[in-house]
Amino acid sequence: MSQSNILRGTMMLTGANYLSKVLGLLYVIPFFALVGDTGGTLYSYAYNPFQIFLTISSLGIPMAMSKFVAKYNALEDYRTKEVMFKSGLFFMFITGLVSFLIMFLSAEWLARIFVPADGNFSNSLSDVTFVIQMVSFALLIVAPMSIVRGYFQGHGSMGPSAISIVVEQIVRIVFLLAAGFVVLRILDGTITMAVGLAAFAAFIGALASSLVLTAIYRKRKPSIERQVNQSRKRAPSIPRRDMYQELLSYAGPFILVGIATPLYQLVDQVTFNRTMSSIGLSEISESLLSVIIVYGHKLVIIPVTLAIGLAMALLPSITHAFTQNNHQEYQNYISKAFQIVMLLILPASVGLALLSDQAYGTLYSPEEVVYAGSILAVYAPVSLFFALFTVSASMLQGVNKQNFTLISLGIGLLVKIILNVPLITVLQAEGAVIATGVGVLTAATLNIVKLYKETKFELKPLLKKSLLIIILTAIMAIIVVITNWLLGLPFSDGTRLQYSIQLFGSVSIGAYAYLWLAYKSTLLQHLLGERVNRFSKLFI
């Protein structure tokens, strides 16, 4: 895949993921108005384990399928990858069913872990159990659906994944909000029932996405069959047993990489309430936890979406170049990817940290900024660490060093586990966030060092561009601080109107200043290509 195709694929998946995340952020505003902190925390108790069950149920096969398809396309062995795809699809149906049964039947046991019986918490054991059972139904569909996305991505076709991601999110949100409104505003039902249906919306969204992917596959099936029939190999080049062994060897590390964020959050879910209760703060524990793993996390994860799109687009390309032993090509991909991550995610994370009060006050509740704003400010830089970990892990998988990601993630999680309780005891919610940041940064650093040792990617351009990006980000930060202060002068109290004006005004001016500086310094052209010159009139 050429660099322009990688960029186009990255932008397509990133655009779809960004739109999905923006929609996911926007729906939280009316959802927060409907269910509040208590409902948000209840939702997270179910959704975070669901993410873990989902990734384990797929055994990392979707991303592994992408790598498998890319490799055998490069070898022009089309029949082997088609046989593996069809077998993998059936396997996903089985693992999805098994995962659903395990999660549904273990719901009460999971609920007891998250909500200690001796604590004074808002959500009861039965509430948490019910919501976990409701979200588990989505496992029946999401696992097989995700392998189809991996199949298309392995062909360098990012469109089907992009379309299905957006459709899934739109349908899920519409059902979620409609069900919550009907239950709470029309039927005068309980928050537990509303949140339960919100969790079940994952099943509805996945069903819609699956229908879209099925339609696209059927449309492309004739051309796929022609390619297979024209293949020089009349049968798979390796036995099925070796085929499965190779796919599973790719898949194993993808499991933990895919659930990196949920695992860090799981540590918080297991330890935060207990630790807060031990220091006499159980009454505010769930409100603070909702900021860390639901409302604040929705904001922090938006910059990471770029890294996810970049990782998905890069994996087939790096695998292809590695399979053909093209050192210079994959070294260039790796260096350029890190530079793009720094270009876009560093200023976004710094801006969010500086405007944390304004972002939370605008989107959620001005009254809760007093404690939520400081948590979000500490959490914002962690998005850069998650992005670096995600991209570096994908690159290691592309050059067949995927097993190292198990080591790096394990060490990062161990750091999180060791630091979490002591830091929560001293710093409360901010302590949990700092523990996450240190853990993820440790894992990302280990990945990058290992990647450099294995590939000797171009380090000098990365360091030079990163230094320039840091300087431009510092200038942007000064502009954002001054703009935010000036826009806040006419106001005396923290209202949603004030926060909104400060947020949108500061983001607009700060982002334009950063992009203008990046364009004038030719940084944008070097990293994003000459297509950037189409927007030259904006940077006069």
Coordinates of C-alpha atoms in Angstrom, one line a residue:
M1 CA 0.0 0.0 0.0
S2 CA 1.4 3.4 -0.9
Q3 CA 1.9 6.2 1.6
S4 CA -1.0 8.1 0.1
N5 CA -3.2 5.1 0.4
I6 CA -2.1 4.6 4.0
L7 CA -2.9 8.2 4.7
R8 CA -6.3 7.9 3.0
G9 CA -7.1 4.7 4.9
T10 CA -6.0 6.3 8.1
M11 CA -8.1 9.4 7.6
M12 CA -11.1 7.3 6.6
L13 CA -10.9 5.1 9.7
T14 CA -9.9 8.0 11.9
G15 CA -12.8 10.1 10.5
A16 CA -15.2 7.2 11.2
N17 CA -13.8 6.6 14.6
Y18 CA -13.8 10.4 15.4
L19 CA -17.4 10.7 14.3
S20 CA -18.2 7.7 16.4
K21 CA -16.4 9.1 19.4
V22 CA -18.0 12.6 18.9
L23 CA -21.4 11.0 18.7
G24 CA -20.5 8.9 21.8
L25 CA -19.5 12.1 23.6
L26 CA -22.6 14.1 22.5
Y27 CA -25.0 11.4 23.5
V28 CA -23.5 11.4 27.0
I29 CA -24.8 14.9 27.5
P30 CA -28.6 14.0 27.3
F31 CA -27.7 10.6 28.9
F32 CA -26.1 12.4 31.9
A33 CA -29.2 14.6 32.1
L34 CA -31.4 11.5 32.2
V35 CA -29.4 9.2 34.6
G36 CA -26.8 11.4 36.4
D37 CA -23.6 10.2 38.1
T38 CA -25.3 7.1 39.6
G39 CA -26.6 5.9 36.3
G40 CA -23.3 6.6 34.5
T41 CA -21.3 4.6 37.0
L42 CA -23.9 1.8 36.8
Y43 CA -23.5 1.8 33.0
S44 CA -19.7 1.6 33.3
Y45 CA -19.9 -1.4 35.7
A46 CA -21.4 -3.4 32.8
Y47 CA -19.7 -1.8 29.7
N48 CA -16.1 -2.2 30.9
P49 CA -16.3 -6.0 31.5
F50 CA -18.2 -6.3 28.2
Q51 CA -15.2 -4.8 26.4
I52 CA -12.9 -7.3 28.1
F53 CA -15.2 -10.2 27.3
L54 CA -15.6 -9.0 23.7
T55 CA -11.8 -8.9 23.1
I56 CA -11.2 -12.3 24.8
S57 CA -14.1 -13.9 22.9
S58 CA -12.6 -12.9 19.6
L59 CA -9.1 -14.0 20.7
G60 CA -7.7 -11.0 18.9
I61 CA -8.6 -12.7 15.7
P62 CA -10.1 -9.7 13.8
M63 CA -6.8 -7.7 13.8
A64 CA -4.9 -11.0 13.3
M65 CA -7.1 -11.7 10.3
S66 CA -6.1 -8.3 8.9
K67 CA -2.4 -9.3 9.2
F68 CA -3.1 -12.8 7.8
V69 CA -4.9 -11.5 4.8
A70 CA -2.3 -8.8 4.1
K71 CA 0.5 -11.4 4.2
Y72 CA -1.1 -14.0 1.9
N73 CA -2.2 -11.3 -0.5
A74 CA 1.4 -10.2 -0.7
L75 CA 2.3 -13.9 -1.5
E76 CA -0.6 -14.0 -4.0
D77 CA -1.9 -17.0 -2.1
Y78 CA -5.6 -16.0 -2.2
R79 CA -7.1 -19.4 -1.6
T80 CA -5.4 -19.8 1.8
K81 CA -6.7 -16.5 3.1
E82 CA -10.2 -17.2 1.9
V83 CA -10.3 -20.6 3.6
M84 CA -9.0 -19.0 6.8
F85 CA -11.6 -16.2 6.7
K86 CA -14.6 -18.6 6.4
S87 CA -13.2 -20.9 9.2
G88 CA -12.5 -17.9 11.4
L89 CA -16.1 -16.6 10.9
F90 CA -17.6 -19.8 12.1
F91 CA -15.2 -19.9 15.0
M92 CA -16.3 -16.3 16.0
F93 CA -19.9 -17.4 16.2
I94 CA -18.9 -20.2 18.6
T95 CA -16.7 -18.0 20.8
G96 CA -19.3 -15.3 20.8
L97 CA -22.0 -17.7 22.1
V98 CA -19.7 -19.1 24.8
S99 CA -18.7 -15.6 25.9
F100 CA -22.3 -14.5 26.2
L101 CA -23.2 -17.5 28.4
I102 CA -20.2 -17.0 30.6
M103 CA -20.8 -13.2 31.1
F104 CA -24.6 -13.6 31.5
L105 CA -24.2 -16.4 34.1
S106 CA -21.4 -14.7 36.0
A107 CA -23.1 -11.3 36.2
E108 CA -23.8 -11.5 39.9
W109 CA -20.3 -12.6 40.7
L110 CA -18.9 -9.6 38.8
A111 CA -21.3 -7.3 40.5
R112 CA -20.0 -8.4 43.9
I113 CA -16.5 -7.4 42.8
F114 CA -17.5 -3.9 41.8
V115 CA -19.9 -3.1 44.6
P116 CA -18.7 -4.2 48.0
A117 CA -21.6 -5.3 50.2
D118 CA -20.3 -3.3 53.2
G119 CA -20.2 0.0 51.4
N120 CA -22.7 2.8 51.3
F121 CA -23.1 3.0 47.5
S122 CA -25.9 4.3 45.3
N123 CA -26.1 1.2 43.1
S124 CA -27.2 -2.1 44.5
L125 CA -25.9 -5.6 43.7
S126 CA -29.1 -6.5 41.8
D127 CA -28.9 -3.3 39.7
V128 CA -25.3 -4.0 38.6
T129 CA -26.2 -7.7 37.9
F130 CA -29.1 -6.7 35.7
V131 CA -27.1 -4.3 33.6
I132 CA -24.3 -6.7 33.1
Q133 CA -26.7 -9.3 31.8
M134 CA -28.3 -6.9 29.4
V135 CA -25.0 -5.8 27.8
S136 CA -23.9 -9.5 27.4
F137 CA -26.3 -10.1 24.5
A138 CA -24.1 -8.0 22.2
L139 CA -21.4 -10.6 22.4
L140 CA -23.5 -12.9 20.2
I141 CA -23.0 -10.5 17.3
V142 CA -20.0 -8.3 17.8
A143 CA -17.4 -11.1 17.8
P144 CA -18.2 -12.5 14.3
M145 CA -18.9 -9.0 13.0
S146 CA -15.4 -7.7 13.9
I147 CA -13.7 -10.5 12.0
V148 CA -15.4 -9.2 8.8
R149 CA -13.9 -5.8 9.5
G150 CA -10.5 -7.3 9.9
Y151 CA -10.9 -9.2 6.6
F152 CA -11.6 -6.0 4.7
Q153 CA -8.8 -4.1 6.4
G154 CA -6.4 -6.8 5.4
H155 CA -7.2 -6.0 1.8
G156 CA -6.4 -2.3 2.4
S157 CA -10.1 -1.5 2.2
M158 CA -11.0 0.7 5.1
G159 CA -14.4 1.9 3.8
P160 CA -16.6 -1.1 5.0
S161 CA -15.2 -0.7 8.6
A162 CA -15.6 3.0 8.5
I163 CA -19.3 2.8 7.4
S164 CA -20.2 0.0 9.8
I165 CA -18.6 1.8 12.7
V166 CA -20.7 4.9 12.1
V167 CA -23.9 3.0 11.5
E168 CA -23.4 0.9 14.7
Q169 CA -22.9 4.0 16.8
I170 CA -25.8 6.0 15.3
V171 CA -28.3 3.1 15.8
R172 CA -27.0 2.4 19.3
I173 CA -27.3 6.0 20.4
V174 CA -30.8 6.4 19.0
F175 CA -32.0 3.3 20.7
L176 CA -30.2 4.2 23.9
L177 CA -31.6 7.7 24.3
A178 CA -35.1 6.8 23.0
A179 CA -35.3 3.9 25.5
G180 CA -34.0 6.0 28.4
F181 CA -36.4 8.8 27.6
V182 CA -39.4 6.5 27.3
V183 CA -38.6 4.7 30.6
L184 CA -37.8 7.7 32.7
R185 CA -40.0 10.5 31.3
I186 CA -43.0 8.7 29.9
L187 CA -43.3 5.4 31.9
D188 CA -41.8 6.9 35.1
G189 CA -39.6 3.9 35.4
T190 CA -36.3 3.3 37.2
I191 CA -32.8 4.4 36.4
T192 CA -31.8 0.8 36.6
M193 CA -34.2 -0.2 33.8
A194 CA -33.1 2.8 31.6
V195 CA -29.4 2.0 32.0
G196 CA -30.2 -1.7 31.3
L197 CA -31.8 -0.8 28.0
A198 CA -28.9 1.5 27.3
A199 CA -26.5 -1.4 27.8
F200 CA -28.7 -3.6 25.5
A201 CA -28.4 -0.9 22.8
A202 CA -24.9 -2.4 22.1
F203 CA -26.7 -5.5 20.7
I204 CA -29.0 -3.4 18.5
G205 CA -26.1 -1.3 17.1
A206 CA -24.1 -4.4 16.4
L207 CA -27.0 -6.0 14.6
A208 CA -27.3 -2.9 12.3
S209 CA -23.5 -2.9 11.6
S210 CA -23.6 -6.6 10.8
L211 CA -26.3 -6.1 8.2
V212 CA -24.2 -3.3 6.5
L213 CA -21.0 -5.5 6.4
T214 CA -23.0 -8.4 5.0
A215 CA -24.4 -6.3 2.2
I216 CA -20.9 -5.0 1.3
Y217 CA -19.4 -8.5 1.3
R218 CA -22.2 -9.9 -0.9
K219 CA -21.6 -7.0 -3.4
R220 CA -17.9 -7.8 -3.5
K221 CA -18.2 -11.6 -3.5
P222 CA -18.0 -12.1 -7.3
S223 CA -14.7 -10.2 -7.6
I224 CA -13.3 -12.1 -4.6
E225 CA -14.2 -15.4 -6.2
R226 CA -12.7 -14.4 -9.5
Q227 CA -9.4 -13.5 -7.7
V228 CA -9.4 -16.9 -5.9
N229 CA -10.2 -18.8 -9.2
Q230 CA -7.3 -17.0 -10.9
S231 CA -4.9 -17.9 -8.1
R232 CA -1.9 -20.0 -9.2
K233 CA -2.5 -22.2 -6.2
R234 CA -5.5 -24.6 -6.6
A235 CA -5.5 -25.4 -2.8
P236 CA -4.4 -23.8 0.4
S237 CA -0.6 -23.7 0.6
I238 CA -0.5 -24.9 4.2
P239 CA -2.6 -27.4 6.1
R240 CA -5.5 -26.1 8.1
R241 CA -3.8 -27.0 11.4
D242 CA -0.8 -24.8 10.5
M243 CA -3.1 -22.1 9.2
Y244 CA -5.0 -22.0 12.6
Q245 CA -1.7 -22.1 14.5
E246 CA -0.3 -19.1 12.5
L247 CA -3.5 -17.1 13.0
L248 CA -3.6 -17.8 16.7
S249 CA 0.1 -16.9 17.1
Y250 CA -0.8 -13.5 15.7
A251 CA -4.0 -13.2 17.7
G252 CA -2.7 -13.8 21.2
P253 CA -1.0 -10.5 21.7
F254 CA -3.9 -8.6 20.1
I255 CA -6.1 -9.8 23.0
L256 CA -4.3 -7.8 25.7
V257 CA -3.6 -4.8 23.4
G258 CA -7.3 -4.6 22.6
I259 CA -8.3 -4.6 26.2
A260 CA -5.5 -2.4 27.5
T261 CA -7.8 0.5 28.4
P262 CA -10.5 -1.7 29.9
L263 CA -7.9 -3.5 32.0
Y264 CA -6.6 -0.2 33.5
Q265 CA -10.2 0.8 34.1
L266 CA -10.9 -2.6 35.7
V267 CA -8.2 -2.0 38.2
D268 CA -10.0 1.2 39.2
Q269 CA -13.4 -0.5 39.3
V270 CA -12.0 -3.2 41.7
T271 CA -10.0 -0.9 43.9
F272 CA -11.4 2.6 43.8
N273 CA -14.6 2.1 45.8
R274 CA -12.9 0.0 48.4
T275 CA -10.1 2.5 48.9
M276 CA -12.4 5.5 49.1
S277 CA -14.5 3.6 51.6
S278 CA -11.5 2.8 53.7
I279 CA -10.7 6.6 54.0
G280 CA -14.3 7.5 54.8
L281 CA -15.3 8.9 51.3
S282 CA -17.7 6.2 50.1
E283 CA -20.5 8.7 49.6
I284 CA -18.7 10.6 46.9
S285 CA -16.8 7.6 45.5
E286 CA -19.1 6.6 42.6
S287 CA -19.4 10.3 41.5
L288 CA -15.6 10.5 41.2
L289 CA -15.4 7.1 39.6
S290 CA -17.9 8.2 36.9
V291 CA -15.6 11.0 35.9
I292 CA -12.6 8.6 35.6
I293 CA -14.2 5.8 33.6
V294 CA -17.2 7.3 31.9
Y295 CA -17.6 11.1 31.5
G296 CA -14.0 12.3 31.7
H297 CA -12.8 9.2 29.8
K298 CA -15.2 10.0 26.9
L299 CA -13.3 13.3 26.4
V300 CA -9.8 11.8 26.9
I301 CA -10.3 9.0 24.4
I302 CA -11.2 11.3 21.5
P303 CA -7.5 12.1 20.6
V304 CA -6.6 8.4 21.0
T305 CA -9.1 7.6 18.2
L306 CA -6.5 8.9 15.7
A307 CA -4.0 6.4 16.9
I308 CA -6.5 3.6 16.6
G309 CA -7.3 4.5 13.0
L310 CA -3.6 4.9 12.2
A311 CA -2.8 1.5 13.8
M312 CA -5.5 -0.3 11.8
A313 CA -4.4 1.4 8.5
L314 CA -0.7 0.8 9.2
L315 CA -0.8 -2.9 10.2
P316 CA -1.4 -4.4 6.7
S317 CA 1.1 -2.0 5.1
I318 CA 3.9 -2.8 7.6
T319 CA 3.1 -6.5 7.3
H320 CA 3.2 -6.3 3.5
A321 CA 6.6 -4.5 3.5
F322 CA 8.0 -6.8 6.2
T323 CA 6.9 -9.9 4.2
Q324 CA 8.6 -8.6 1.1
N325 CA 11.7 -7.7 3.2
N326 CA 11.5 -4.0 2.2
H327 CA 13.4 -2.5 5.2
Q328 CA 13.4 1.1 4.1
E329 CA 9.7 1.1 3.4
Y330 CA 8.5 -0.2 6.9
Q331 CA 11.2 1.9 8.7
N332 CA 9.7 5.0 7.0
Y333 CA 6.2 4.0 7.9
I334 CA 7.1 3.6 11.6
S335 CA 8.9 6.9 11.9
K336 CA 6.2 8.8 10.0
A337 CA 3.4 7.3 12.1
F338 CA 5.0 8.5 15.4
Q339 CA 5.5 11.9 13.9
I340 CA 1.8 12.1 13.0
V341 CA 0.8 11.0 16.5
M342 CA 2.9 13.8 18.0
L343 CA 1.6 16.3 15.4
L344 CA -2.1 15.8 16.2
I345 CA -2.4 14.2 19.7
L346 CA 0.1 16.3 21.7
P347 CA -1.6 19.6 21.1
A348 CA -5.0 18.0 21.6
S349 CA -4.1 16.6 25.0
V350 CA -2.4 19.8 26.1
G351 CA -5.5 21.9 25.0
L352 CA -7.9 19.6 26.8
A353 CA -5.8 19.8 30.0
L354 CA -5.8 23.6 29.9
L355 CA -9.5 23.8 29.1
S356 CA -10.6 20.9 31.4
D357 CA -13.1 23.1 33.4
Q358 CA -14.6 24.6 30.3
A359 CA -14.9 21.2 28.6
Y360 CA -16.6 19.5 31.5
G361 CA -18.8 22.4 32.4
T362 CA -20.0 22.8 28.8
L363 CA -20.7 19.1 28.1
Y364 CA -21.9 17.9 31.5
S365 CA -22.5 19.9 34.6
P366 CA -21.1 23.3 35.6
E367 CA -21.7 22.5 39.2
E368 CA -19.5 19.5 39.1
V369 CA -16.5 21.3 37.6
V370 CA -15.2 22.0 41.1
Y371 CA -14.0 18.4 41.4
A372 CA -14.3 17.0 37.8
G373 CA -12.2 19.7 36.1
S374 CA -9.1 18.9 38.1
I375 CA -9.5 15.1 37.4
L376 CA -9.8 15.8 33.7
A377 CA -6.8 18.1 33.6
V378 CA -4.6 15.3 35.0
Y379 CA -6.2 12.7 32.8
A380 CA -5.8 14.6 29.5
P381 CA -2.1 13.9 28.9
V382 CA -2.7 10.2 29.3
S383 CA -4.3 10.2 25.9
L384 CA -0.9 10.7 24.3
F385 CA 0.5 7.8 26.2
F386 CA -2.4 5.5 25.2
A387 CA -1.9 6.6 21.6
L388 CA 1.8 5.8 21.6
F389 CA 1.1 2.4 23.1
T390 CA -1.6 1.6 20.6
V391 CA 0.5 2.5 17.6
S392 CA 3.7 1.0 18.8
A393 CA 2.0 -2.3 19.7
S394 CA 0.5 -2.4 16.1
M395 CA 3.9 -1.9 14.6
L396 CA 5.5 -4.6 16.7
Q397 CA 2.8 -6.9 15.5
G398 CA 3.5 -5.9 11.9
V399 CA 7.2 -7.0 12.2
N400 CA 6.4 -10.2 14.0
K401 CA 7.4 -9.1 17.4
Q402 CA 3.9 -9.1 18.8
N403 CA 4.8 -11.3 21.8
F404 CA 6.7 -8.4 23.3
T405 CA 3.5 -6.4 23.7
L406 CA 2.4 -9.0 26.3
I407 CA 5.5 -8.1 28.4
S408 CA 5.1 -4.4 28.0
L409 CA 1.4 -4.4 28.9
G410 CA 2.0 -6.7 31.8
I411 CA 4.6 -4.4 33.2
G412 CA 2.4 -1.4 32.7
L413 CA -0.5 -3.0 34.4
L414 CA 1.7 -4.1 37.3
V415 CA 2.8 -0.5 37.8
K416 CA -0.8 0.6 37.8
I417 CA -1.8 -2.1 40.4
I418 CA 1.2 -1.2 42.7
L419 CA 0.6 2.5 42.6
N420 CA -3.2 2.7 42.5
V421 CA -4.2 2.2 46.1
P422 CA -1.4 4.3 47.7
L423 CA -2.1 7.2 45.2
I424 CA -5.8 7.0 45.7
T425 CA -5.3 7.1 49.5
V426 CA -3.2 10.3 49.2
L427 CA -4.7 12.0 46.1
Q428 CA -8.1 10.4 45.7
A429 CA -9.4 10.4 42.1
E430 CA -6.3 12.2 40.7
G431 CA -4.2 9.4 42.2
A432 CA -6.0 6.8 40.2
V433 CA -5.4 8.8 37.0
I434 CA -1.7 9.4 37.7
A435 CA -1.3 5.6 38.3
T436 CA -2.9 4.9 34.9
G437 CA -0.6 7.5 33.2
V438 CA 2.6 6.1 34.7
G439 CA 1.6 2.5 33.8
V440 CA 0.6 3.3 30.2
L441 CA 3.7 5.5 29.7
T442 CA 5.9 2.7 31.0
A443 CA 4.3 0.2 28.5
A444 CA 4.6 2.6 25.6
T445 CA 8.2 3.4 26.3
L446 CA 9.1 -0.3 26.4
N447 CA 7.4 -0.9 23.1
I448 CA 9.2 2.0 21.4
V449 CA 12.6 0.9 22.6
K450 CA 12.0 -2.6 21.5
L451 CA 10.7 -1.4 18.1
Y452 CA 13.8 0.7 17.6
K453 CA 16.1 -2.2 18.5
E454 CA 14.3 -4.5 16.0
T455 CA 13.8 -2.1 13.0
K456 CA 16.3 0.8 13.5
F457 CA 13.6 3.1 12.3
E458 CA 14.5 6.7 11.4
L459 CA 15.1 8.3 14.8
K460 CA 16.7 11.6 13.8
P461 CA 13.7 12.9 11.8
L462 CA 11.3 11.8 14.6
L463 CA 13.3 13.7 17.2
K464 CA 13.6 16.9 15.1
K465 CA 9.9 17.0 14.2
S466 CA 8.9 16.2 17.8
L467 CA 11.0 19.1 19.1
L468 CA 9.3 21.4 16.6
I469 CA 5.9 20.1 17.5
I470 CA 6.6 20.7 21.2
I471 CA 7.6 24.3 20.5
L472 CA 4.5 24.9 18.4
T473 CA 2.3 23.3 21.1
A474 CA 3.9 25.6 23.8
I475 CA 3.1 28.6 21.7
M476 CA -0.5 27.3 21.2
A477 CA -0.8 26.8 24.9
I478 CA 0.1 30.4 25.7
I479 CA -2.5 31.6 23.1
V480 CA -5.1 29.3 24.6
V481 CA -4.5 30.5 28.2
I482 CA -4.7 34.2 27.2
T483 CA -7.8 33.7 25.0
N484 CA -9.5 31.7 27.8
W485 CA -8.8 34.4 30.3
L486 CA -10.0 37.2 28.1
L487 CA -13.2 35.4 27.2
G488 CA -13.9 34.8 30.9
L489 CA -13.5 38.5 31.9
P490 CA -17.2 39.5 31.3
F491 CA -18.5 36.7 33.6
S492 CA -18.5 36.5 37.3
D493 CA -19.7 32.9 37.9
G494 CA -19.2 29.6 36.2
T495 CA -22.3 29.1 34.1
R496 CA -22.7 26.7 31.1
L497 CA -22.8 29.8 28.8
Q498 CA -19.5 31.1 30.1
Y499 CA -17.8 27.7 29.8
S500 CA -19.2 27.3 26.3
I501 CA -17.9 30.6 25.1
Q502 CA -14.5 30.1 26.6
L503 CA -14.2 26.5 25.3
F504 CA -15.3 27.1 21.7
G505 CA -13.5 30.4 21.4
S506 CA -10.2 29.1 22.9
V507 CA -10.3 25.9 20.8
S508 CA -11.0 27.7 17.6
I509 CA -8.2 30.3 18.1
G510 CA -5.7 27.9 19.6
A511 CA -6.2 25.2 16.9
Y512 CA -6.0 27.8 14.1
A513 CA -2.8 29.2 15.5
Y514 CA -1.2 25.8 15.8
L515 CA -2.2 24.7 12.3
W516 CA -1.0 28.1 10.9
L517 CA 2.4 27.7 12.5
A518 CA 2.6 24.1 11.4
Y519 CA 1.8 25.0 7.8
K520 CA 4.2 28.0 7.7
S521 CA 7.0 25.8 9.1
T522 CA 6.1 23.2 6.3
L523 CA 5.6 20.6 9.1
L524 CA 2.1 19.8 7.7
Q525 CA 3.4 19.2 4.2
H526 CA 6.2 16.9 5.4
L527 CA 3.9 14.7 7.4
L528 CA 0.6 14.8 5.6
G529 CA 1.7 15.3 2.0
E530 CA 1.2 17.9 -0.6
R531 CA -2.6 17.6 -0.4
V532 CA -2.3 20.0 2.5
N533 CA -1.6 22.8 0.0
R534 CA -5.2 22.6 -1.1
F535 CA -6.0 24.5 2.1
S536 CA -3.3 27.1 1.6
K537 CA -5.9 29.9 1.4
L538 CA -6.8 29.3 5.0
F539 CA -3.3 30.0 6.1
I540 CA -2.6 33.3 4.4

